[in-house]
Amino acid sequence: MSNPDRYVIKVVAESFFLPEQSDEDEDRYVFAYQITIINQGEVAAQLISRHWIITDMDNKVEEVRGKGVIGEQPVLEPGQSFEYMSGATLETPVGTMRGSYRMRTAEGYEFDADIPEFVLSIPRILH
C-alpha cells in the first residue's frame, strides 16, 4: 500500500460573479473562479483530467469531464502550485461546484485530488 503522505494535493477555489456577462431577465448568471492547486506531497504529480459537479439552486446538476485544465496538464513538483481562472454559467443566482482532479505520478500511479465544494453566488443574495 502506498504512503498517503506522498500524494497530497490541496485545491483552493475562489469565485466571482460577472454581472457584465450575466442577464437576470434571461436567467443567465455567469461566474469566474480562480483555482490554486498545491502539491503538498512528496512526489511530483501531473494533472491529467478534471471532473466537475455543478449544482444550481433548483438542484439541476451538470457534470463536466475533460482532459487537463484550460488546455494544460501541468506537472507539479513537491511544494509547487498552479493557478488558473475559468468560468461557469448557471440558470439561478446561486449554485455550487465540487469535483476532483485525476493526478498521475512519474511512476504511473494515479490518484484523485478532491476539489472541496465552493459557492457561486451573486452579491448580497447569501447572508
N, CA, C and O atoms as a MOPAC input file, in Angstrom:
PM7 MOZYME 1SCF
protein

 N      0.84500 1    -1.19300 1     0.00000 1
 C      0.00000 1     0.00000 1     0.00000 1
 C      0.88400 1     1.24800 1     0.00000 1
 O      1.91900 1     1.28600 1     0.66600 1
 N      0.47200 1     2.25100 1    -0.74300 1
 C      1.24700 1     3.48100 1    -0.85700 1
 C      1.13800 1     4.32200 1     0.40600 1
 O      0.13900 1     4.27400 1     1.12400 1
 N      2.17500 1     5.08000 1     0.65600 1
 C      2.17200 1     6.02700 1     1.76600 1
 C      1.33600 1     7.23200 1     1.34700 1
 O      1.72100 1     7.94800 1     0.42300 1
 N      0.18300 1     7.47700 1     2.01200 1
 C     -0.69000 1     8.56800 1     1.56400 1
 C     -0.05000 1     9.94900 1     1.68600 1
 O     -0.47200 1    10.87600 1     0.99400 1
 N      0.95900 1    10.11400 1     2.54900 1
 C      1.61800 1    11.41900 1     2.67100 1
 C      2.40300 1    11.77200 1     1.41300 1
 O      2.74000 1    12.93700 1     1.19800 1
 N      2.69300 1    10.78200 1     0.58800 1
 C      3.43900 1    11.04200 1    -0.64200 1
 C      2.57400 1    11.77000 1    -1.66800 1
 O      3.09400 1    12.47800 1    -2.53000 1
 N      1.24600 1    11.59500 1    -1.57600 1
 C      0.32900 1    12.09900 1    -2.59600 1
 C     -0.69800 1    13.02800 1    -1.96500 1
 O     -1.81800 1    12.61300 1    -1.66800 1
 N     -0.31900 1    14.27900 1    -1.76300 1
 C     -1.21400 1    15.24300 1    -1.12800 1
 C     -1.32500 1    16.46800 1    -2.03300 1
 O     -0.37400 1    17.23200 1    -2.19300 1
 N     -2.50700 1    16.63400 1    -2.61700 1
 C     -2.78000 1    17.78000 1    -3.47500 1
 C     -3.89200 1    18.58300 1    -2.81500 1
 O     -4.97800 1    18.05800 1    -2.56700 1
 N     -3.62500 1    19.85800 1    -2.53100 1
 C     -4.63200 1    20.74400 1    -1.93400 1
 C     -5.18100 1    21.64900 1    -3.03300 1
 O     -4.42600 1    22.17800 1    -3.84800 1
 N     -6.50100 1    21.82000 1    -3.04600 1
 C     -7.14600 1    22.67200 1    -4.03800 1
 C     -7.91000 1    23.78000 1    -3.31000 1
 O     -8.71400 1    23.50900 1    -2.41800 1
 N     -7.64800 1    25.03400 1    -3.70300 1
 C     -8.31300 1    26.19500 1    -3.12100 1
 C     -9.05000 1    26.92100 1    -4.24100 1
 O     -8.47900 1    27.17000 1    -5.30200 1
 N    -10.32400 1    27.26400 1    -4.00500 1
 C    -11.13300 1    27.92700 1    -5.02600 1
 C    -11.69500 1    29.23900 1    -4.50600 1
 O    -12.03200 1    29.36200 1    -3.32800 1
 N    -11.79100 1    30.21700 1    -5.39900 1
 C    -12.43800 1    31.49000 1    -5.09100 1
 C    -13.29200 1    31.85800 1    -6.28900 1
 O    -12.82900 1    31.79900 1    -7.42700 1
 N    -14.55200 1    32.24300 1    -6.03500 1
 C    -15.45700 1    32.54500 1    -7.14200 1
 C    -15.82100 1    34.02900 1    -7.16800 1
 O    -15.75900 1    34.72600 1    -6.15500 1
 N    -16.20300 1    34.48600 1    -8.36400 1
 C    -16.55000 1    35.88100 1    -8.60700 1
 C    -17.75200 1    35.93200 1    -9.53900 1
 O    -17.79100 1    35.21300 1   -10.53700 1
 N    -18.73700 1    36.77900 1    -9.22300 1
 C    -19.87900 1    36.98900 1   -10.10400 1
 C    -19.47300 1    37.99200 1   -11.18800 1
 O    -18.79500 1    38.97900 1   -10.90400 1
 N    -19.89100 1    37.73300 1   -12.43000 1
 C    -19.57800 1    38.61300 1   -13.55900 1
 C    -20.86900 1    39.26100 1   -14.06700 1
 O    -21.49000 1    38.75600 1   -15.00200 1
 N    -21.28000 1    40.39400 1   -13.44200 1
 C    -22.57100 1    40.99900 1   -13.81500 1
 C    -22.61700 1    41.46900 1   -15.26600 1
 O    -23.67900 1    41.44300 1   -15.88900 1
 N    -21.47600 1    41.89900 1   -15.81200 1
 C    -21.46500 1    42.40900 1   -17.18900 1
 C    -21.71400 1    41.31800 1   -18.21900 1
 O    -22.09300 1    41.61500 1   -19.35200 1
 N    -21.50600 1    40.06000 1   -17.84600 1
 C    -21.75600 1    38.93900 1   -18.76600 1
 C    -23.06300 1    38.22100 1   -18.44900 1
 O    -23.46900 1    37.31000 1   -19.17000 1
 N    -23.71700 1    38.63400 1   -17.37100 1
 C    -24.94100 1    37.97200 1   -16.91700 1
 C    -26.16600 1    38.73700 1   -17.39000 1
 O    -26.08300 1    39.91800 1   -17.72700 1
 N    -27.31000 1    38.04900 1   -17.41300 1
 C    -28.58400 1    38.66100 1   -17.78100 1
 C    -29.66800 1    38.01300 1   -16.92200 1
 O    -30.15700 1    36.92400 1   -17.22100 1
 N    -30.03000 1    38.72000 1   -15.83600 1
 C    -31.00200 1    38.16500 1   -14.89400 1
 C    -32.35100 1    37.91900 1   -15.55900 1
 O    -33.03900 1    36.96300 1   -15.20300 1
 N    -32.75000 1    38.76200 1   -16.52300 1
 C    -34.02900 1    38.57000 1   -17.22000 1
 C    -34.04300 1    37.28000 1   -18.02100 1
 O    -35.10800 1    36.71300 1   -18.26500 1
 N    -32.86600 1    36.80900 1   -18.43600 1
 C    -32.75000 1    35.57800 1   -19.22300 1
 C    -32.30000 1    34.38900 1   -18.36600 1
 O    -31.97700 1    33.32800 1   -18.90000 1
 N    -32.27900 1    34.56600 1   -17.03300 1
 C    -31.79300 1    33.52300 1   -16.11000 1
 C    -30.40700 1    33.04000 1   -16.51400 1
 O    -30.14800 1    31.83900 1   -16.59900 1
 N    -29.52700 1    33.99800 1   -16.75900 1
 C    -28.14000 1    33.69200 1   -17.13100 1
 C    -27.22900 1    34.39000 1   -16.12500 1
 O    -27.11500 1    35.61500 1   -16.10900 1
 N    -26.58500 1    33.57900 1   -15.28800 1
 C    -25.69400 1    34.08200 1   -14.23800 1
 C    -24.29700 1    33.52100 1   -14.50500 1
 O    -24.07900 1    32.31100 1   -14.45600 1
 N    -23.36300 1    34.41900 1   -14.78600 1
 C    -22.01700 1    33.99800 1   -15.18500 1
 C    -21.04100 1    34.25600 1   -14.03600 1
 O    -21.02800 1    35.33100 1   -13.43700 1
 N    -20.23400 1    33.24800 1   -13.75000 1
 C    -19.26500 1    33.32300 1   -12.67000 1
 C    -17.88100 1    32.94600 1   -13.19600 1
 O    -17.73700 1    32.11100 1   -14.08900 1
 N    -16.88100 1    33.58200 1   -12.61800 1
 C    -15.49200 1    33.16800 1   -12.83300 1
 C    -15.03200 1    32.53700 1   -11.53100 1
 O    -15.54400 1    32.84900 1   -10.45600 1
 N    -14.06900 1    31.65500 1   -11.64300 1
 C    -13.47500 1    31.10100 1   -10.43000 1
 C    -11.98100 1    30.90800 1   -10.64200 1
 O    -11.51600 1    30.52300 1   -11.71500 1
 N    -11.25800 1    31.19100 1    -9.57500 1
 C     -9.80400 1    31.00200 1    -9.58900 1
 C     -9.48400 1    29.77300 1    -8.76000 1
 O     -9.93500 1    29.63300 1    -7.62400 1
 N     -8.70200 1    28.89400 1    -9.34600 1
 C     -8.30600 1    27.65200 1    -8.68200 1
 C     -6.80000 1    27.68400 1    -8.43600 1
 O     -6.02400 1    28.02800 1    -9.32800 1
 N     -6.39900 1    27.32500 1    -7.23200 1
 C     -4.98900 1    27.12500 1    -6.90800 1
 C     -4.81700 1    25.66900 1    -6.50000 1
 O     -5.47900 1    25.18500 1    -5.58200 1
 N     -3.91800 1    24.97900 1    -7.19800 1
 C     -3.62900 1    23.57500 1    -6.93200 1
 C     -2.22300 1    23.51100 1    -6.34400 1
 O     -1.26700 1    23.96500 1    -6.97400 1
 N     -2.08900 1    22.95000 1    -5.14300 1
 C     -0.81400 1    22.95000 1    -4.42900 1
 C     -0.39300 1    21.50300 1    -4.15800 1
 O     -1.15600 1    20.72200 1    -3.58800 1
 N      0.81500 1    21.15800 1    -4.56800 1
 C      1.34600 1    19.82500 1    -4.29300 1
 C      2.01200 1    19.85400 1    -2.92100 1
 O      3.12400 1    20.36000 1    -2.76600 1
 N      1.31600 1    19.30600 1    -1.93500 1
 C      1.84900 1    19.23100 1    -0.56800 1
 C      2.42400 1    17.85100 1    -0.27500 1
 O      2.75500 1    17.53500 1     0.86700 1
 N      2.53800 1    17.04300 1    -1.30800 1
 C      3.05200 1    15.68800 1    -1.14000 1
 C      4.55900 1    15.62300 1    -1.32900 1
 O      5.25300 1    16.64000 1    -1.33700 1
 N      5.03600 1    14.40600 1    -1.47900 1
 C      6.47800 1    14.15400 1    -1.55700 1
 C      6.94900 1    13.79200 1    -2.95600 1
 O      8.14800 1    13.62900 1    -3.18300 1
 N      6.00400 1    13.66300 1    -3.91200 1
 C      6.38100 1    13.29500 1    -5.28000 1
 C      5.68900 1    14.22000 1    -6.27100 1
 O      4.61400 1    14.75700 1    -6.00200 1
 N      6.32900 1    14.39400 1    -7.42100 1
 C      5.72400 1    15.19500 1    -8.49000 1
 C      4.47800 1    14.48800 1    -9.00900 1
 O      4.40800 1    13.25900 1    -9.02900 1
 N      3.49100 1    15.28600 1    -9.42800 1
 C      2.25400 1    14.72000 1    -9.96600 1
 C      1.74900 1    15.60100 1   -11.09700 1
 O      1.82400 1    16.82800 1   -11.03000 1
 N      1.23500 1    14.95400 1   -12.13400 1
 C      0.69700 1    15.67500 1   -13.28000 1
 C     -0.82600 1    15.61100 1   -13.24300 1
 O     -1.41100 1    14.55200 1   -13.01300 1
 N     -1.45800 1    16.76200 1   -13.47500 1
 C     -2.91400 1    16.81100 1   -13.57800 1
 C     -3.28600 1    16.31300 1   -14.97400 1
 O     -2.91700 1    16.92900 1   -15.97300 1
 N     -4.01400 1    15.20200 1   -15.04200 1
 C     -4.33900 1    14.65400 1   -16.36200 1
 C     -5.79100 1    14.88400 1   -16.77300 1
 O     -6.08400 1    14.97000 1   -17.96500 1
 N     -6.71400 1    14.98500 1   -15.79600 1
 C     -8.10900 1    15.24100 1   -16.16400 1
 C     -8.85600 1    15.87300 1   -14.99900 1
 O     -8.37500 1    15.92400 1   -13.86700 1
 N    -10.06500 1    16.35700 1   -15.33000 1
 C    -10.90300 1    17.01900 1   -14.32900 1
 C    -12.29900 1    16.42200 1   -14.36800 1
 O    -12.74700 1    15.91400 1   -15.39600 1
 N    -12.98000 1    16.49000 1   -13.22500 1
 C    -14.37900 1    16.09100 1   -13.10900 1
 C    -15.05700 1    17.11000 1   -12.20300 1
 O    -14.73700 1    17.21300 1   -11.01900 1
 N    -15.99400 1    17.85800 1   -12.76800 1
 C    -16.73600 1    18.86700 1   -12.00800 1
 C    -18.18400 1    18.42700 1   -11.84900 1
 O    -18.76400 1    17.81800 1   -12.74700 1
 N    -18.75900 1    18.74300 1   -10.69400 1
 C    -20.18900 1    18.56900 1   -10.44200 1
 C    -20.71700 1    19.95300 1   -10.07500 1
 O    -20.38200 1    20.50400 1    -9.02700 1
 N    -21.54700 1    20.50300 1   -10.95900 1
 C    -22.07300 1    21.86300 1   -10.80400 1
 C    -23.56600 1    21.74400 1   -10.51700 1
 O    -24.30600 1    21.13500 1   -11.29000 1
 N    -24.00500 1    22.32700 1    -9.40800 1
 C    -25.40100 1    22.21700 1    -8.98200 1
 C    -25.96800 1    23.61900 1    -8.79200 1
 O    -25.35900 1    24.45700 1    -8.12700 1
 N    -27.15100 1    23.87300 1    -9.38700 1
 C    -27.75600 1    25.19200 1    -9.18700 1
 C    -28.81000 1    25.13000 1    -8.08000 1
 O    -29.02500 1    24.08000 1    -7.47500 1
 N    -29.46800 1    26.27300 1    -7.82100 1
 C    -30.45000 1    26.38300 1    -6.73500 1
 C    -31.64200 1    25.46100 1    -6.93400 1
 O    -32.29600 1    25.07600 1    -5.96500 1
 N    -31.93100 1    25.10400 1    -8.17700 1
 C    -33.05600 1    24.21500 1    -8.48000 1
 C    -32.63600 1    22.73800 1    -8.44600 1
 O    -33.38800 1    21.86000 1    -8.86900 1
 N    -31.43400 1    22.48200 1    -7.93900 1
 C    -30.85100 1    21.13000 1    -7.88000 1
 C    -30.63600 1    20.51400 1    -9.25900 1
 O    -30.60500 1    19.29100 1    -9.40100 1
 N    -30.48800 1    21.36500 1   -10.27300 1
 C    -30.09000 1    20.88500 1   -11.59300 1
 C    -28.59100 1    20.62700 1   -11.53900 1
 O    -27.81500 1    21.51000 1   -11.17200 1
 N    -28.18100 1    19.40300 1   -11.91000 1
 C    -26.78100 1    19.00700 1   -11.80600 1
 C    -26.19000 1    18.84800 1   -13.20300 1
 O    -26.78000 1    18.21400 1   -14.07900 1
 N    -25.01900 1    19.43700 1   -13.38800 1
 C    -24.26700 1    19.26400 1   -14.62300 1
 C    -22.90900 1    18.69100 1   -14.25800 1
 O    -22.22300 1    19.21200 1   -13.37900 1
 N    -22.52200 1    17.61900 1   -14.93600 1
 C    -21.19200 1    17.04700 1   -14.72000 1
 C    -20.33200 1    17.34300 1   -15.93000 1
 O    -20.76100 1    17.18200 1   -17.07200 1
 N    -19.11000 1    17.77900 1   -15.66400 1
 C    -18.17200 1    18.12700 1   -16.72700 1
 C    -16.90400 1    17.30500 1   -16.51900 1
 O    -16.31300 1    17.31700 1   -15.43900 1
 N    -16.50100 1    16.60000 1   -17.55700 1
 C    -15.25500 1    15.83200 1   -17.52100 1
 C    -14.40700 1    16.24500 1   -18.70700 1
 O    -14.93000 1    16.56200 1   -19.77600 1
 N    -13.10200 1    16.24100 1   -18.51800 1
 C    -12.24200 1    16.57600 1   -19.63400 1
 C    -10.78200 1    16.43000 1   -19.27200 1
 O    -10.41700 1    16.25500 1   -18.11000 1
 N     -9.95400 1    16.50600 1   -20.30700 1
 C     -8.50800 1    16.42800 1   -20.09700 1
 C     -8.00700 1    17.76300 1   -19.56600 1
 O     -8.43400 1    18.82800 1   -20.01200 1
 N     -7.09600 1    17.68600 1   -18.60600 1
 C     -6.39600 1    18.86600 1   -18.11800 1
 C     -7.31500 1    19.97900 1   -17.65700 1
 O     -8.49900 1    19.77400 1   -17.38900 1
 N     -6.72800 1    21.17200 1   -17.57300 1
 C     -7.45500 1    22.39200 1   -17.22500 1
 C     -6.94700 1    23.49400 1   -18.14400 1
 O     -5.74400 1    23.59400 1   -18.38600 1
 N     -7.83200 1    24.30200 1   -18.64600 1
 C     -7.52700 1    25.38500 1   -19.59000 1
 C     -6.51200 1    24.95900 1   -20.65400 1
 O     -5.60600 1    25.71400 1   -21.00600 1
 N     -6.68100 1    23.74900 1   -21.15000 1
 C     -5.80300 1    23.25000 1   -22.20500 1
 C     -4.42800 1    22.80600 1   -21.74900 1
 O     -3.56000 1    22.53000 1   -22.57700 1
 N     -4.21700 1    22.73300 1   -20.44900 1
 C     -2.91100 1    22.33900 1   -19.91500 1
 C     -3.03900 1    21.10900 1   -19.02800 1
 O     -4.09700 1    20.82900 1   -18.46400 1
 N     -1.93700 1    20.39000 1   -18.92200 1
 C     -1.81900 1    19.25400 1   -17.99800 1
 C     -0.54800 1    19.47200 1   -17.17500 1
 O      0.46200 1    18.80200 1   -17.38900 1
 N     -0.61100 1    20.42400 1   -16.22300 1
 C      0.60900 1    20.81400 1   -15.51300 1
 C      1.18700 1    19.70900 1   -14.64000 1
 O      0.46100 1    18.89200 1   -14.07400 1
 N      2.51800 1    19.70700 1   -14.54800 1
 C      3.23900 1    18.83600 1   -13.61600 1
 C      3.62400 1    19.69300 1   -12.42200 1
 O      4.25200 1    20.74100 1   -12.57400 1
 N      3.24300 1    19.23900 1   -11.22800 1
 C      3.55000 1    19.96800 1   -10.00100 1
 C      4.58400 1    19.18900 1    -9.20000 1
 O      4.32800 1    18.07500 1    -8.74500 1
 N      5.73600 1    19.78400 1    -9.04000 1
 C      6.75600 1    19.21000 1    -8.17000 1
 C      6.32600 1    19.44000 1    -6.71900 1
 O      5.49300 1    20.31000 1    -6.46400 1
 N      6.87600 1    18.67600 1    -5.75700 1
 C      6.54100 1    18.92500 1    -4.35400 1
 C      6.77500 1    20.39500 1    -4.00300 1
 O      7.82900 1    20.95600 1    -4.30400 1
 N      5.77500 1    21.01200 1    -3.36100 1
 C      5.86600 1    22.41100 1    -2.96300 1
 C      5.41600 1    23.39100 1    -4.03400 1
 O      5.23000 1    24.57200 1    -3.73800 1
 N      5.23600 1    22.94100 1    -5.26200 1
 C      4.81100 1    23.84200 1    -6.33000 1
 C      3.30100 1    23.99500 1    -6.34800 1
 O      2.55900 1    23.14500 1    -5.85500 1
 N      2.86100 1    25.13000 1    -6.94300 1
 C      1.42700 1    25.34200 1    -7.12600 1
 C      1.16700 1    25.78600 1    -8.55700 1
 O      2.07500 1    26.22800 1    -9.26200 1
 N     -0.08600 1    25.66000 1    -8.97100 1
 C     -0.53600 1    26.05500 1   -10.30000 1
 C     -1.86200 1    26.77000 1   -10.12900 1
 O     -2.75400 1    26.27100 1    -9.44200 1
 N     -2.00100 1    27.94200 1   -10.75200 1
 C     -3.24100 1    28.71000 1   -10.66200 1
 C     -3.82600 1    28.89600 1   -12.04000 1
 O     -3.10300 1    29.03600 1   -13.02600 1
 N     -5.15600 1    28.89600 1   -12.09900 1
 C     -5.82700 1    29.22200 1   -13.35000 1
 C     -7.20100 1    29.78900 1   -13.05500 1
 O     -7.75100 1    29.61100 1   -11.96800 1
 N     -7.74500 1    30.48000 1   -14.05400 1
 C     -9.10300 1    31.03400 1   -13.97100 1
 C     -9.95400 1    30.33200 1   -15.00800 1
 O     -9.48800 1    30.00800 1   -16.10000 1
 N    -11.21500 1    30.10100 1   -14.65300 1
 C    -12.17100 1    29.55000 1   -15.59400 1
 C    -13.54300 1    30.11900 1   -15.24000 1
 O    -13.64300 1    31.05100 1   -14.44300 1
 N    -14.59400 1    29.56200 1   -15.82700 1
 C    -15.90600 1    30.11900 1   -15.57500 1
 C    -17.00600 1    29.09000 1   -15.68300 1
 O    -16.81300 1    27.98600 1   -16.19000 1
 N    -18.17900 1    29.48800 1   -15.18600 1
 C    -19.37300 1    28.65100 1   -15.24300 1
 C    -20.58500 1    29.55800 1   -15.38900 1
 O    -20.59500 1    30.68400 1   -14.89200 1
 N    -21.59700 1    29.06300 1   -16.07000 1
 C    -22.85100 1    29.78500 1   -16.24500 1
 C    -23.97500 1    28.96800 1   -15.63600 1
 O    -24.11500 1    27.77600 1   -15.91000 1
 N    -24.78200 1    29.63300 1   -14.79700 1
 C    -25.91900 1    28.98100 1   -14.14500 1
 C    -27.21500 1    29.64900 1   -14.58400 1
 O    -27.21300 1    30.77300 1   -15.08700 1
 N    -28.32600 1    28.93400 1   -14.38300 1
 C    -29.65400 1    29.49700 1   -14.63400 1
 C    -30.26300 1    30.07100 1   -13.36200 1
 O    -31.37000 1    30.61000 1   -13.40000 1
 N    -29.55900 1    29.96500 1   -12.23500 1
 C    -30.02700 1    30.51000 1   -10.95600 1
 C    -28.90900 1    31.37800 1   -10.37100 1
 O    -27.74500 1    31.21500 1   -10.73600 1
 N    -29.26000 1    32.31200 1    -9.45500 1
 C    -28.24200 1    33.22300 1    -8.91800 1
 C    -27.28100 1    32.59100 1    -7.91400 1
 O    -26.30600 1    33.22500 1    -7.50900 1
 N    -27.54600 1    31.35200 1    -7.50900 1
 C    -26.68500 1    30.66700 1    -6.55000 1
 C    -26.50000 1    29.21200 1    -6.99900 1
 O    -27.42100 1    28.58600 1    -7.52300 1
 N    -25.30900 1    28.70300 1    -6.78600 1
 C    -25.03700 1    27.30300 1    -7.06200 1
 C    -23.76400 1    26.88500 1    -6.36600 1
 O    -23.14700 1    27.66600 1    -5.64000 1
 N    -23.37600 1    25.63900 1    -6.59600 1
 C    -22.14200 1    25.13400 1    -6.00600 1
 C    -21.36600 1    24.35200 1    -7.06200 1
 O    -21.92400 1    23.86700 1    -8.04600 1
 N    -20.07300 1    24.24900 1    -6.82300 1
 C    -19.19700 1    23.42100 1    -7.64400 1
 C    -18.32800 1    22.58200 1    -6.72100 1
 O    -17.90900 1    23.03400 1    -5.65500 1
 N    -18.06800 1    21.35800 1    -7.14800 1
 C    -17.13100 1    20.47300 1    -6.45600 1
 C    -16.65300 1    19.45900 1    -7.47600 1
 O    -17.18300 1    19.38300 1    -8.58400 1
 N    -15.66200 1    18.68900 1    -7.10500 1
 C    -15.19800 1    17.69400 1    -8.05100 1
 C    -13.86100 1    17.11200 1    -7.66700 1
 O    -13.52100 1    16.99700 1    -6.49000 1
 N    -13.09600 1    16.74000 1    -8.71200 1
 C    -11.78200 1    16.15300 1    -8.46300 1
 C    -10.90000 1    16.29600 1    -9.69300 1
 O    -11.37700 1    16.42900 1   -10.82000 1
 N     -9.61200 1    16.26500 1    -9.44100 1
 C     -8.60100 1    16.20600 1   -10.49900 1
 C     -7.95400 1    14.83000 1   -10.44400 1
 O     -7.61800 1    14.33700 1    -9.36800 1
 N     -7.78300 1    14.21500 1   -11.60500 1
 C     -7.05500 1    12.94800 1   -11.69000 1
 C     -5.58700 1    13.29400 1   -11.86800 1
 O     -5.21500 1    14.00600 1   -12.80100 1
 N     -4.76000 1    12.78800 1   -10.97100 1
 C     -3.33900 1    13.07000 1   -10.96400 1
 C     -2.56600 1    11.80000 1   -11.28700 1
 O     -3.03500 1    10.69800 1   -11.00400 1
 N     -1.37400 1    11.94900 1   -11.88400 1
 C     -0.52000 1    10.80300 1   -12.20000 1
 C      0.92400 1    11.13500 1   -11.83100 1
 O      1.43100 1    12.20700 1   -12.16100 1
 N      1.57100 1    10.20800 1   -11.14600 1
 C      2.98100 1    10.38700 1   -10.79900 1
 C      3.84800 1     9.90600 1   -11.95800 1
 O      3.35200 1     9.28200 1   -12.89600 1
 N      5.14900 1    10.19900 1   -11.88800 1
 C      6.09200 1     9.75500 1   -12.92200 1
 C      6.13600 1     8.23000 1   -13.01200 1
 O      6.43200 1     7.67500 1   -14.07100 1
 N      5.83800 1     7.55000 1   -11.89000 1
 C      5.84100 1     6.08500 1   -11.88200 1
 C      4.55700 1     5.50700 1   -12.47000 1
 O      4.43400 1     4.29100 1   -12.62100 1
 N      3.59400 1     6.38000 1   -12.80500 1
 C      2.34300 1     5.90500 1   -13.38300 1
 C      1.22700 1     5.66700 1   -12.39200 1
 O      0.13900 1     5.24100 1   -12.78100 1
 N      1.47400 1     5.93700 1   -11.08900 1
 C      0.43200 1     5.78700 1   -10.07700 1
 C     -0.57500 1     6.92300 1   -10.24500 1
 O     -0.18600 1     8.08600 1   -10.34300 1
 N     -1.86800 1     6.59100 1   -10.27800 1
 C     -2.91200 1     7.60200 1   -10.42400 1
 C     -3.73500 1     7.71400 1    -9.15200 1
 O     -3.99300 1     6.71900 1    -8.47400 1
 N     -4.14600 1     8.94000 1    -8.83500 1
 C     -4.98900 1     9.19200 1    -7.66200 1
 C     -5.83700 1    10.42600 1    -7.92800 1
 O     -5.52800 1    11.22500 1    -8.81200 1
 N     -6.91400 1    10.57600 1    -7.15300 1
 C     -7.80400 1    11.72400 1    -7.28400 1
 C     -7.49100 1    12.75000 1    -6.20900 1
 O     -7.28900 1    12.41000 1    -5.04300 1
 N     -7.45300 1    14.01800 1    -6.62300 1
 C     -7.33000 1    15.13600 1    -5.68900 1
 C     -8.70300 1    15.79300 1    -5.60500 1
 O     -9.21500 1    16.29900 1    -6.60400 1
 N     -9.29500 1    15.78400 1    -4.42400 1
 C    -10.63200 1    16.34800 1    -4.25100 1
 C    -10.61900 1    17.86000 1    -4.38600 1
 O     -9.70100 1    18.53700 1    -3.92300 1
 N    -11.66200 1    18.37600 1    -5.03400 1
 C    -11.91200 1    19.82000 1    -5.08600 1
 C    -13.06300 1    20.06700 1    -4.11500 1
 O    -14.19800 1    19.68400 1    -4.39800 1
 N    -12.78400 1    20.70700 1    -2.96700 1
 C    -13.85600 1    20.93900 1    -1.99200 1
 C    -14.95400 1    21.82000 1    -2.60900 1
 O    -14.69200 1    22.67400 1    -3.45600 1
 N    -16.18500 1    21.58000 1    -2.15500 1
 C    -17.30700 1    22.35800 1    -2.66400 1
 C    -17.12000 1    23.84100 1    -2.36200 1
 O    -16.69800 1    24.22200 1    -1.27000 1
 N    -17.44500 1    24.67400 1    -3.36000 1
 C    -17.45700 1    26.12200 1    -3.15300 1
 C    -18.72000 1    26.68700 1    -3.77800 1
 O    -19.34100 1    26.06100 1    -4.63700 1
 N    -19.09200 1    27.89300 1    -3.32800 1
 C    -20.36500 1    28.50500 1    -3.70600 1
 C    -20.15600 1    29.51900 1    -4.82600 1
 O    -19.19500 1    30.28800 1    -4.82500 1
 N    -21.07900 1    29.49700 1    -5.77700 1
 C    -21.20200 1    30.54300 1    -6.78600 1
 C    -22.44900 1    31.33700 1    -6.40200 1
 O    -23.54100 1    30.77300 1    -6.32300 1
 N    -22.29800 1    32.63200 1    -6.16400 1
 C    -23.44300 1    33.43300 1    -5.70000 1
 C    -23.30800 1    34.87000 1    -6.16500 1
 O    -22.22300 1    35.45100 1    -6.14100 1
 N    -24.44600 1    35.43900 1    -6.59500 1
 C    -24.40900 1    36.86700 1    -6.88600 1
 C    -24.29700 1    37.59500 1    -5.54800 1
 O    -24.73600 1    37.07100 1    -4.52400 1
 N    -23.71100 1    38.80400 1    -5.54300 1
 C    -23.53300 1    39.53300 1    -4.28000 1
 C    -24.87000 1    39.79600 1    -3.58900 1
 O    -25.89700 1    40.00200 1    -4.23500 1
 N    -24.82600 1    39.78500 1    -2.29300 1
 C    -25.94300 1    40.13800 1    -1.41700 1
 C    -27.11600 1    39.17300 1    -1.46800 1
 O    -28.18400 1    39.50900 1    -0.95600 1
 N    -26.97300 1    37.99000 1    -2.05700 1
 C    -28.08600 1    37.03900 1    -2.02000 1
 C    -27.96500 1    36.09400 1    -0.83000 1
 O    -28.97300 1    35.64600 1    -0.28200 1
 N    -26.71200 1    35.78900 1    -0.42600 1
 C    -26.49700 1    34.95900 1     0.76000 1
 C    -26.01200 1    35.84800 1     1.88800 1
 O    -25.23600 1    36.78000 1     1.67700 1
 N    -26.48400 1    35.54500 1     3.09200 1
 C    -26.09600 1    36.39300 1     4.24000 1
 C    -25.06300 1    35.70400 1     5.07500 1
 O    -24.61300 1    36.25500 1     6.08000 1

